[in-house]
Short mmCIF file of C-alpha atoms and ligand atoms in Angstrom, two decimals:
data_model
loop_
_atom_site.label_atom_id
_atom_site.label_comp_id
_atom_site.label_asym_id
_atom_site.label_seq_id
_atom_site.Cartn_x
_atom_site.Cartn_y
_atom_site.Cartn_z
CA UNK A 7 -1.32 83.78 -65.58
CA UNK A 8 -3.50 84.05 -62.50
CA UNK A 9 -7.22 84.06 -63.11
CA UNK A 10 -9.31 85.80 -60.39
CA UNK A 11 -12.51 84.72 -60.18
CA UNK A 12 -15.23 87.12 -59.67
CA UNK A 13 -17.66 84.66 -58.20
CA UNK A 14 -15.06 82.45 -56.28
CA UNK A 15 -17.80 80.65 -54.18
CA UNK A 16 -19.82 80.00 -57.05
CA UNK A 17 -20.35 76.12 -58.56
CA UNK A 18 -23.06 74.78 -60.50
CA UNK A 19 -26.65 75.74 -59.86
CA UNK A 20 -28.42 73.33 -57.96
CA UNK A 21 -30.87 73.04 -60.66
CA UNK A 22 -28.37 71.63 -62.85
CA UNK A 23 -26.99 69.47 -60.25
CA UNK A 24 -30.09 67.74 -59.41
CA UNK A 25 -31.38 67.37 -63.17
CA UNK A 26 -28.12 65.89 -63.99
CA UNK A 27 -28.35 63.42 -61.22
CA UNK A 28 -31.97 62.67 -62.49
CA UNK A 29 -30.87 62.02 -65.88
CA UNK A 30 -28.11 59.93 -64.85
CA UNK A 31 -30.08 57.51 -62.37
CA UNK A 32 -33.42 57.86 -64.80
CA UNK A 33 -35.07 59.28 -61.76
CA UNK A 34 -38.71 60.91 -62.19
CA UNK A 35 -37.46 64.90 -62.13
CA UNK A 36 -39.56 66.66 -59.68
CA UNK A 37 -36.45 68.89 -58.85
CA UNK A 38 -35.89 71.73 -61.20
CA UNK A 39 -38.89 73.82 -62.06
CA UNK A 40 -39.97 73.20 -65.72
CA UNK A 41 -43.10 71.63 -66.99
CA UNK A 42 -43.00 68.28 -68.70
CA UNK A 43 -46.19 69.17 -70.88
CA UNK A 44 -46.35 71.08 -74.10
CA UNK A 45 -47.01 74.69 -74.62
CA UNK A 46 -50.12 75.41 -76.54
CA UNK A 47 -49.86 74.25 -80.25
CA UNK A 48 -51.42 77.57 -81.26
CA UNK A 49 -48.36 79.10 -80.07
CA UNK A 50 -46.13 76.95 -82.17
CA UNK A 51 -48.33 77.86 -85.37
CA UNK A 52 -48.03 81.82 -84.24
CA UNK A 53 -44.06 81.70 -83.98
CA UNK A 54 -43.86 79.68 -87.30
CA UNK A 55 -46.34 82.10 -89.08
CA UNK A 56 -44.24 85.48 -87.87
CA UNK A 57 -41.00 83.54 -88.93
CA UNK A 58 -42.49 82.77 -92.57
CA UNK A 59 -43.68 86.47 -92.60
CA UNK A 60 -40.14 87.46 -92.49
CA UNK A 61 -40.10 88.85 -88.86
CA UNK A 62 -36.53 87.55 -88.17
CA UNK A 63 -34.48 90.41 -87.70
CA UNK A 64 -33.72 92.55 -84.51
CA UNK A 65 -36.66 93.69 -82.71
CA UNK A 66 -36.70 97.25 -81.51
CA UNK A 67 -34.38 97.54 -78.25
CA UNK A 68 -37.21 97.46 -75.69
CA UNK A 69 -39.40 95.03 -77.35
CA UNK A 70 -41.92 95.42 -80.15
CA UNK A 71 -44.67 97.79 -79.51
CA UNK A 72 -47.62 95.45 -80.09
CA UNK A 73 -46.55 93.21 -77.40
CA UNK A 74 -45.64 96.03 -74.81
CA UNK A 75 -49.19 97.43 -75.59
CA UNK A 76 -50.56 93.77 -75.02
CA UNK A 77 -48.93 93.52 -71.66
CA UNK A 78 -49.94 96.95 -70.69
CA UNK A 79 -53.71 95.92 -71.27
CA UNK A 80 -53.18 92.62 -69.48
CA UNK A 81 -51.78 94.71 -66.38
CA UNK A 82 -54.96 97.08 -66.62
CA UNK A 83 -57.27 94.13 -66.72
CA UNK A 84 -55.42 92.45 -63.84
CA UNK A 85 -54.58 94.91 -61.39
CA UNK A 86 -56.34 98.08 -62.33
CA UNK A 87 -53.17 99.92 -62.90
CA UNK A 88 -52.44 102.21 -65.93
CA UNK A 89 -48.79 101.33 -67.10
CA UNK A 90 -47.94 103.17 -70.07
CA UNK A 91 -46.23 100.76 -72.94
CA UNK A 92 -43.00 102.90 -72.77
CA UNK A 93 -42.63 101.51 -69.02
CA UNK A 94 -42.26 97.84 -70.27
CA UNK A 95 -39.12 96.13 -71.51
CA UNK A 96 -39.03 92.91 -72.96
CA UNK A 97 -36.13 90.45 -71.75
CA UNK A 98 -34.55 87.10 -72.21
CA UNK A 99 -36.51 85.57 -69.36
CA UNK A 100 -36.89 87.02 -65.72
CA UNK A 101 -33.13 85.91 -65.18
CA UNK A 102 -32.12 88.68 -67.42
CA UNK A 103 -34.56 91.09 -66.16
CA UNK A 104 -33.31 90.60 -62.61
CA UNK A 105 -29.67 90.64 -63.64
CA UNK A 106 -30.15 93.92 -65.67
CA UNK A 107 -32.24 95.56 -62.87
CA UNK A 108 -29.47 94.93 -60.24
CA UNK A 109 -26.53 96.20 -62.76
CA UNK A 110 -28.49 99.14 -63.62
CA UNK A 111 -29.06 100.12 -59.88
CA UNK A 112 -26.29 98.66 -57.44
CA UNK A 113 -23.07 100.69 -57.21
CA UNK A 114 -19.94 98.85 -55.55
CA UNK A 115 -20.54 99.10 -51.75
CA UNK A 116 -24.34 99.17 -51.86
CA UNK A 117 -26.37 97.08 -49.68
CA UNK A 118 -29.20 94.83 -51.23
CA UNK A 119 -31.50 93.22 -48.68
CA UNK A 120 -32.22 89.42 -49.69
CA UNK A 121 -35.11 87.64 -47.97
CA UNK A 122 -34.16 83.76 -47.66
CA UNK A 123 -34.80 81.31 -48.83
CA UNK A 124 -34.06 83.24 -52.16
CA UNK A 125 -33.79 82.33 -55.62
CA UNK A 126 -30.31 81.46 -56.71
CA UNK A 127 -29.55 84.18 -59.28
CA UNK A 128 -30.09 87.12 -57.03
CA UNK A 129 -26.74 86.83 -55.04
CA UNK A 130 -24.38 86.47 -57.89
CA UNK A 131 -26.04 89.15 -59.74
CA UNK A 132 -25.49 91.63 -56.79
CA UNK A 133 -22.01 90.53 -56.16
CA UNK A 134 -21.14 90.95 -59.95
CA UNK A 135 -22.33 94.58 -59.43
CA UNK A 136 -19.85 95.01 -56.65
CA UNK A 137 -22.99 95.05 -54.29
CA UNK A 138 -23.05 93.53 -50.62
CA UNK A 139 -26.01 91.04 -49.90
CA UNK A 140 -27.61 91.49 -46.63
CA UNK A 141 -29.84 88.68 -45.66
CA UNK A 142 -33.29 88.48 -43.93
CA UNK A 143 -34.25 85.06 -42.78
CA UNK A 144 -38.12 84.33 -43.24
CA UNK A 145 -40.10 83.12 -40.16
CA UNK A 146 -40.32 79.25 -39.80
CA UNK A 147 -43.75 79.21 -41.61
CA UNK A 148 -42.20 81.29 -44.55
CA UNK A 149 -43.98 84.43 -43.69
CA UNK A 150 -42.06 87.82 -43.32
CA UNK A 151 -41.76 89.72 -40.05
CA UNK A 152 -41.60 93.33 -41.82
CA UNK A 153 -40.66 95.00 -38.50
CA UNK A 154 -37.70 92.68 -38.15
CA UNK A 155 -36.70 93.37 -42.03
CA UNK A 156 -37.01 97.18 -41.39
CA UNK A 157 -33.96 97.06 -38.99
CA UNK A 158 -31.64 95.96 -41.68
CA UNK A 159 -32.35 99.27 -43.60
CA UNK A 160 -29.53 101.81 -43.41
CA UNK A 161 -27.92 104.63 -45.39
CA UNK A 162 -26.09 102.16 -47.76
CA UNK A 163 -29.19 100.00 -48.51
CA UNK A 164 -30.23 100.33 -52.20
CA UNK A 165 -32.36 97.74 -52.93
CA UNK A 166 -34.69 95.05 -51.51
CA UNK A 167 -35.51 92.14 -53.42
CA UNK A 168 -38.80 90.34 -52.93
CA UNK A 169 -40.37 87.39 -54.63
CA UNK A 170 -44.11 86.92 -54.61
CA UNK A 171 -45.40 83.92 -55.04
CA UNK A 172 -42.39 82.63 -53.37
CA UNK A 173 -40.23 79.86 -54.71
CA UNK A 174 -39.35 77.72 -53.18
CA UNK A 175 -41.89 77.91 -49.97
CA UNK A 176 -45.09 78.61 -52.12
CA UNK A 177 -46.07 81.40 -49.78
CA UNK A 178 -48.07 84.33 -51.20
CA UNK A 179 -48.21 88.05 -49.75
CA UNK A 180 -51.42 89.07 -48.39
CA UNK A 181 -52.68 92.81 -48.40
CA UNK A 182 -51.39 93.12 -45.21
CA UNK A 183 -47.93 92.27 -46.43
CA UNK A 184 -48.05 94.74 -48.93
CA UNK A 185 -49.39 97.58 -46.65
CA UNK A 186 -46.42 96.75 -44.22
CA UNK A 187 -44.02 97.05 -47.21
CA UNK A 188 -45.27 100.25 -47.64
CA UNK A 189 -45.13 101.50 -44.21
CA UNK A 190 -41.31 100.38 -43.69
CA UNK A 191 -39.91 101.89 -46.92
CA UNK A 192 -42.10 105.09 -46.89
CA UNK A 193 -39.25 107.05 -45.55
CA UNK A 194 -36.28 105.50 -46.95
CA UNK A 195 -34.36 105.99 -50.55
CA UNK A 196 -34.92 102.00 -51.12
CA UNK A 197 -35.65 100.60 -54.66
CA UNK A 198 -37.78 97.31 -54.85
CA UNK A 199 -37.20 94.47 -57.32
CA UNK A 200 -40.22 92.35 -57.14
CA UNK A 201 -39.96 88.98 -58.78
CA UNK A 202 -43.66 88.03 -59.78
CA UNK A 203 -42.73 85.27 -62.25
CA UNK A 204 -45.53 82.89 -60.52
CA UNK A 205 -48.23 85.60 -60.50
CA UNK A 206 -50.87 83.32 -62.35
CA UNK A 207 -50.27 80.45 -59.98
CA UNK A 208 -52.08 81.57 -56.80
CA UNK A 209 -54.34 79.22 -55.08
CA UNK A 210 -57.41 78.78 -52.75
CA UNK A 211 -59.29 81.94 -54.19
CA UNK A 212 -56.39 84.25 -53.06
CA UNK A 213 -55.49 87.16 -55.29
CA UNK A 214 -51.98 87.83 -56.48
CA UNK A 215 -50.86 91.17 -54.64
CA UNK A 216 -48.63 92.41 -57.03
CA UNK A 217 -46.66 95.39 -56.48
CA UNK A 218 -48.04 97.07 -59.45
CA UNK A 219 -51.41 97.63 -57.69
CA UNK A 220 -49.40 99.84 -54.86
CA UNK A 221 -49.19 103.72 -56.16
CA UNK A 222 -46.69 103.91 -53.19
CA UNK A 223 -44.65 100.93 -54.28
CA UNK A 224 -44.89 101.04 -58.08
CA UNK A 225 -43.09 104.49 -58.20
CA UNK A 226 -39.83 102.71 -56.80
CA UNK A 227 -39.93 99.25 -58.19
CA UNK A 228 -38.94 97.26 -60.91
CA UNK A 229 -41.20 94.18 -61.43
CA UNK A 230 -40.27 91.27 -63.33
CA UNK A 231 -42.40 88.33 -64.98
CA UNK A 232 -41.60 85.32 -67.05
CA UNK A 233 -43.09 84.03 -70.27
CA UNK A 234 -41.72 80.89 -69.78
CA UNK A 235 -43.71 80.45 -66.49
CA UNK A 236 -47.02 81.76 -68.09
CA UNK A 237 -46.86 79.75 -71.34
CA UNK A 238 -45.14 76.44 -70.24
CA UNK A 239 -42.05 77.23 -72.29
CA UNK A 240 -39.02 77.94 -69.96
CA UNK A 241 -36.70 76.96 -72.73
CA UNK A 242 -37.94 80.09 -74.84
CA UNK A 243 -36.29 82.59 -72.28
CA UNK A 244 -38.61 85.03 -72.67
CA UNK A 245 -40.03 87.77 -70.11
CA UNK A 246 -40.27 91.40 -69.25
CA UNK A 247 -39.77 94.04 -66.70
CA UNK A 248 -42.09 96.94 -65.72
CA UNK A 249 -40.69 99.94 -64.27
CA UNK A 250 -41.38 103.80 -64.00
CA UNK A 251 -39.84 105.90 -66.37
CA UNK A 252 -36.49 106.76 -64.58
CA UNK A 253 -35.97 103.26 -63.60
CA UNK A 254 -36.63 102.29 -67.26
CA UNK A 255 -34.22 104.35 -68.76
CA UNK A 256 -31.19 103.07 -66.30
CA UNK A 257 -32.50 99.68 -67.05
CA UNK A 258 -32.18 100.25 -70.84
CA UNK A 259 -29.00 101.70 -70.72
CA UNK A 260 -27.57 98.21 -69.30
CA UNK A 261 -30.12 96.09 -71.59
CA UNK A 262 -29.12 97.69 -74.74
CA UNK A 263 -25.45 96.39 -74.19
CA UNK A 264 -26.12 93.40 -72.70
CA UNK A 265 -28.53 91.56 -75.06
CA UNK A 266 -29.82 94.76 -77.51
CA UNK A 267 -33.15 93.15 -77.61
CA UNK A 268 -34.63 89.78 -77.85
CA UNK A 269 -36.23 87.27 -80.02
CA UNK A 270 -38.55 88.90 -82.76
CA UNK A 271 -40.72 86.11 -83.83
CA UNK A 272 -41.63 85.13 -80.28
CA UNK A 273 -42.54 88.74 -79.51
CA UNK A 274 -44.91 88.76 -82.43
CA UNK A 275 -46.45 85.50 -81.28
CA UNK A 276 -46.81 86.34 -77.78
CA UNK A 277 -48.51 89.71 -78.78
CA UNK A 278 -51.37 87.99 -80.57
CA UNK A 279 -51.59 85.02 -77.99
CA UNK A 280 -51.86 87.65 -74.85
CA UNK A 281 -54.80 89.28 -76.43
CA UNK A 282 -56.94 86.15 -75.61
CA UNK A 283 -57.05 86.15 -71.85
CA UNK A 284 -58.39 82.65 -71.94
CA UNK A 285 -55.11 81.80 -72.68
CA UNK A 286 -53.82 82.32 -69.17
CA UNK A 287 -56.88 82.95 -67.06
CA UNK A 288 -57.35 79.06 -65.89
CA UNK A 289 -53.64 78.81 -64.85
CA UNK A 290 -54.37 78.96 -60.97
CA UNK A 291 -57.02 76.41 -61.02
CA UNK A 292 -55.01 74.19 -63.37
CA UNK A 293 -51.99 74.10 -61.25
CA UNK A 294 -54.13 74.22 -57.89
CA UNK A 295 -55.55 70.73 -59.32
CA UNK A 296 -52.16 69.22 -59.41
CA UNK A 297 -51.12 70.68 -55.89
CA UNK A 298 -54.20 68.75 -54.72
CA UNK A 299 -53.34 65.66 -56.46
CA UNK A 300 -49.89 65.72 -54.74
CA UNK A 301 -51.23 66.29 -51.44
CA UNK A 302 -53.93 63.69 -51.46
CA UNK A 303 -51.68 61.25 -52.90
CA UNK A 304 -49.07 62.06 -50.11
CA UNK A 305 -51.71 61.68 -47.36
CA UNK A 306 -50.90 58.84 -45.00
CA UNK A 307 -47.04 59.38 -46.00
CA UNK A 308 -44.31 60.05 -43.43
CA UNK A 309 -43.97 63.48 -45.16
CA UNK A 310 -45.42 66.64 -43.43
CA UNK A 311 -46.78 69.15 -45.84
CA UNK A 312 -48.70 72.52 -45.75
CA UNK A 313 -50.32 73.21 -48.96
CA UNK A 314 -48.63 75.48 -50.93
CA UNK A 315 -50.65 78.85 -51.56
CA UNK A 316 -48.82 79.70 -54.87
CA UNK A 317 -46.15 79.06 -57.71
CA UNK A 318 -45.85 75.30 -58.84
CA UNK A 319 -43.88 74.06 -55.85
CA UNK A 320 -44.50 72.03 -52.62
CA UNK A 321 -42.30 71.82 -49.70
CA UNK A 322 -42.05 68.51 -48.03
CA UNK A 323 -40.87 68.19 -44.55
CA UNK A 324 -39.17 64.80 -44.22
CA UNK A 325 -37.92 65.11 -40.46
CA UNK A 326 -40.02 62.22 -39.69
CA UNK A 327 -38.20 59.97 -42.20
CA UNK A 328 -34.57 61.32 -41.80
CA UNK A 329 -32.38 63.70 -39.73
CA UNK A 330 -29.95 63.63 -42.68
CA UNK A 331 -29.15 67.22 -44.32
CA UNK A 332 -31.22 67.93 -47.13
CA UNK A 333 -28.55 67.16 -50.13
CA UNK A 334 -27.39 64.08 -49.14
CA UNK A 335 -31.03 63.13 -48.49
CA UNK A 336 -32.64 63.99 -51.81
CA UNK A 337 -29.44 62.73 -53.62
CA UNK A 338 -30.08 59.38 -51.97
CA UNK A 339 -33.69 59.36 -52.79
CA UNK A 340 -32.61 60.52 -56.54
CA UNK A 341 -30.42 57.40 -56.59
CA UNK A 342 -32.29 54.69 -54.63
CA UNK A 343 -35.65 55.31 -55.05
CA UNK A 344 -35.87 57.35 -58.40
CA UNK A 345 -37.55 60.75 -57.57
CA UNK A 346 -35.55 63.99 -57.67
CA UNK A 347 -36.26 66.85 -55.23
CA UNK A 348 -34.57 69.89 -54.51
CA UNK A 349 -32.92 70.67 -51.19
CA UNK A 350 -34.44 73.98 -49.82
CA UNK A 351 -30.85 74.72 -48.25
CA UNK A 352 -29.74 75.62 -51.41
CA UNK A 353 -31.71 78.75 -51.16
CA UNK A 354 -29.83 80.03 -47.83
CA UNK A 355 -26.17 81.60 -48.01
CA UNK A 356 -25.42 79.35 -44.88
CA UNK A 357 -27.09 76.32 -46.52
CA UNK A 358 -29.69 76.29 -43.40
CA UNK A 359 -30.85 72.78 -42.85
CA UNK A 360 -34.41 72.22 -41.92
CA UNK A 361 -35.26 68.80 -43.57
CA UNK A 362 -37.25 70.77 -46.19
CA UNK A 363 -37.18 69.24 -49.81
CA UNK A 364 -39.23 71.15 -52.86
CA UNK A 365 -41.20 69.14 -55.16
CA UNK A 366 -42.14 70.58 -58.45
CA UNK A 367 -45.84 69.65 -59.30
CA UNK A 368 -45.62 71.32 -62.94
CA UNK A 369 -45.92 67.77 -64.32
CA UNK A 370 -48.51 65.52 -65.95
CA UNK A 371 -50.94 63.86 -63.45
CA UNK A 372 -49.69 60.45 -64.26
CA UNK A 373 -45.83 61.43 -63.59
CA UNK A 374 -47.03 63.02 -60.16
CA UNK A 375 -48.93 59.82 -59.54
CA UNK A 376 -46.10 57.60 -60.04
CA UNK A 377 -43.77 59.60 -57.98
CA UNK A 378 -46.02 60.02 -54.97
CA UNK A 379 -46.35 56.11 -54.93
CA UNK A 380 -42.68 56.14 -54.64
CA UNK A 381 -42.53 58.83 -52.12
CA UNK A 382 -45.10 57.20 -50.01
CA UNK A 383 -43.14 54.29 -49.37
CA UNK A 384 -40.34 56.19 -47.62
N1 PMP B 417 -37.41 83.83 -60.29
C1 PMP B 417 -37.89 82.86 -59.88
C2 PMP B 417 -38.29 82.88 -58.58
C3 PMP B 417 -38.01 81.80 -60.67
O1 PMP B 417 -38.22 80.54 -60.00
C4 PMP B 417 -37.35 81.76 -61.78
C5 PMP B 417 -37.13 80.43 -62.52
N2 PMP B 417 -38.08 79.81 -62.93
C6 PMP B 417 -36.91 82.98 -62.52
C7 PMP B 417 -37.00 84.05 -61.71
C8 PMP B 417 -36.44 82.74 -63.87
O2 PMP B 417 -37.40 83.15 -64.74
P1 PMP B 417 -36.93 82.88 -66.49
O3 PMP B 417 -36.82 81.20 -66.50
O4 PMP B 417 -37.88 83.55 -66.99
O5 PMP B 417 -35.40 83.37 -66.49
N1 LIG B 418 -36.57 78.49 -61.68
C1 LIG B 418 -36.42 77.35 -61.72
C2 LIG B 418 -36.69 76.46 -60.42
O1 LIG B 418 -36.74 77.05 -59.44
C3 LIG B 418 -35.09 76.73 -62.47
C4 LIG B 418 -34.44 77.67 -63.24
C5 LIG B 418 -33.17 77.28 -63.54
O2 LIG B 418 -32.99 76.04 -63.78
N2 LIG B 418 -31.96 78.02 -63.51
O3 LIG B 418 -36.55 75.50 -60.30
#
């Protein structure tokens, strides 16, 4: 029998590759994006409480009403936008929200604009839907030239995927980015998939410019979020998508046969926990302090770095240390020096080499300090 792969060019994700290498060489893992500290014990107690109360069977397909209500309230208080809880669907992480959105919207032959560097799940999700990724490369400073991007829009373009705050660069949208996006899509039939999993990690007094704040963009957008990022529990794989009624209906047609519904006791626990905004309002300050620790510890090192504006990632430019390509460089540093990073080339379809490595600072201060002492010596 011949097995024809649907994803012939796809291997293991760079996050598995680097985490495995870090494990094998007992290196400090600043590669894959996950915290090495615990989620709040209050959340453990809430999950256990709801399990013992017997909330262990299927949740309603779109998610439990109290959680969707709590999310709707959070959106209102953060972005001033009224989103009915019927426009919110609870998913198995943002990854499923992204995958399902793409399956629901993209038909074979449709073009999808992907802004590179791009998170690794976008392109395989597009290809599985029969879509065609069309790549736009960010400016050198990781900003977007919206006029240039607009030239990629044609009759076949169905969807534009944006990611703000941006993984891996740590760049964030300004109000002007949103205004320019509004301008370039105004006369098109384009939908938007907005990946906002790092909405609560925005630094230096900046505000997160959510697509949910724009009346024009919200009408045509699916906006994805992740509880894993919000509450430091990436292994629980919970998230949600916000979309207007028509898009939500299409999303749920796929969602109901993909997973039907997601983890019931966690949904009840999140609903309670979200109702106290102190449980997430300090996140930007918390992560900004970690970014600052990395920057100050790497002062005087041979890495060039521009402070990240959001996410829990910092780009390190190692061009003054080596001219080697990114994957061999970070692999060598993992094996020989004991710190694992992510090569940014993994976020480009053509593996663009800029001597940029991504460092994840969602780690204890002790771990960051130890890793920086090693990196300083390179
Ligand atoms: N989008 C981006 C930009 C991410 O970095 C990640 C992973 N952290 C995801 C989506 C997936 O989120 P989740 O873990 O909730 O599936
Ligand atoms: N989003 C995380 C990162 O960018 C990893 C997610 C994963 O391992 N698939 O590092």
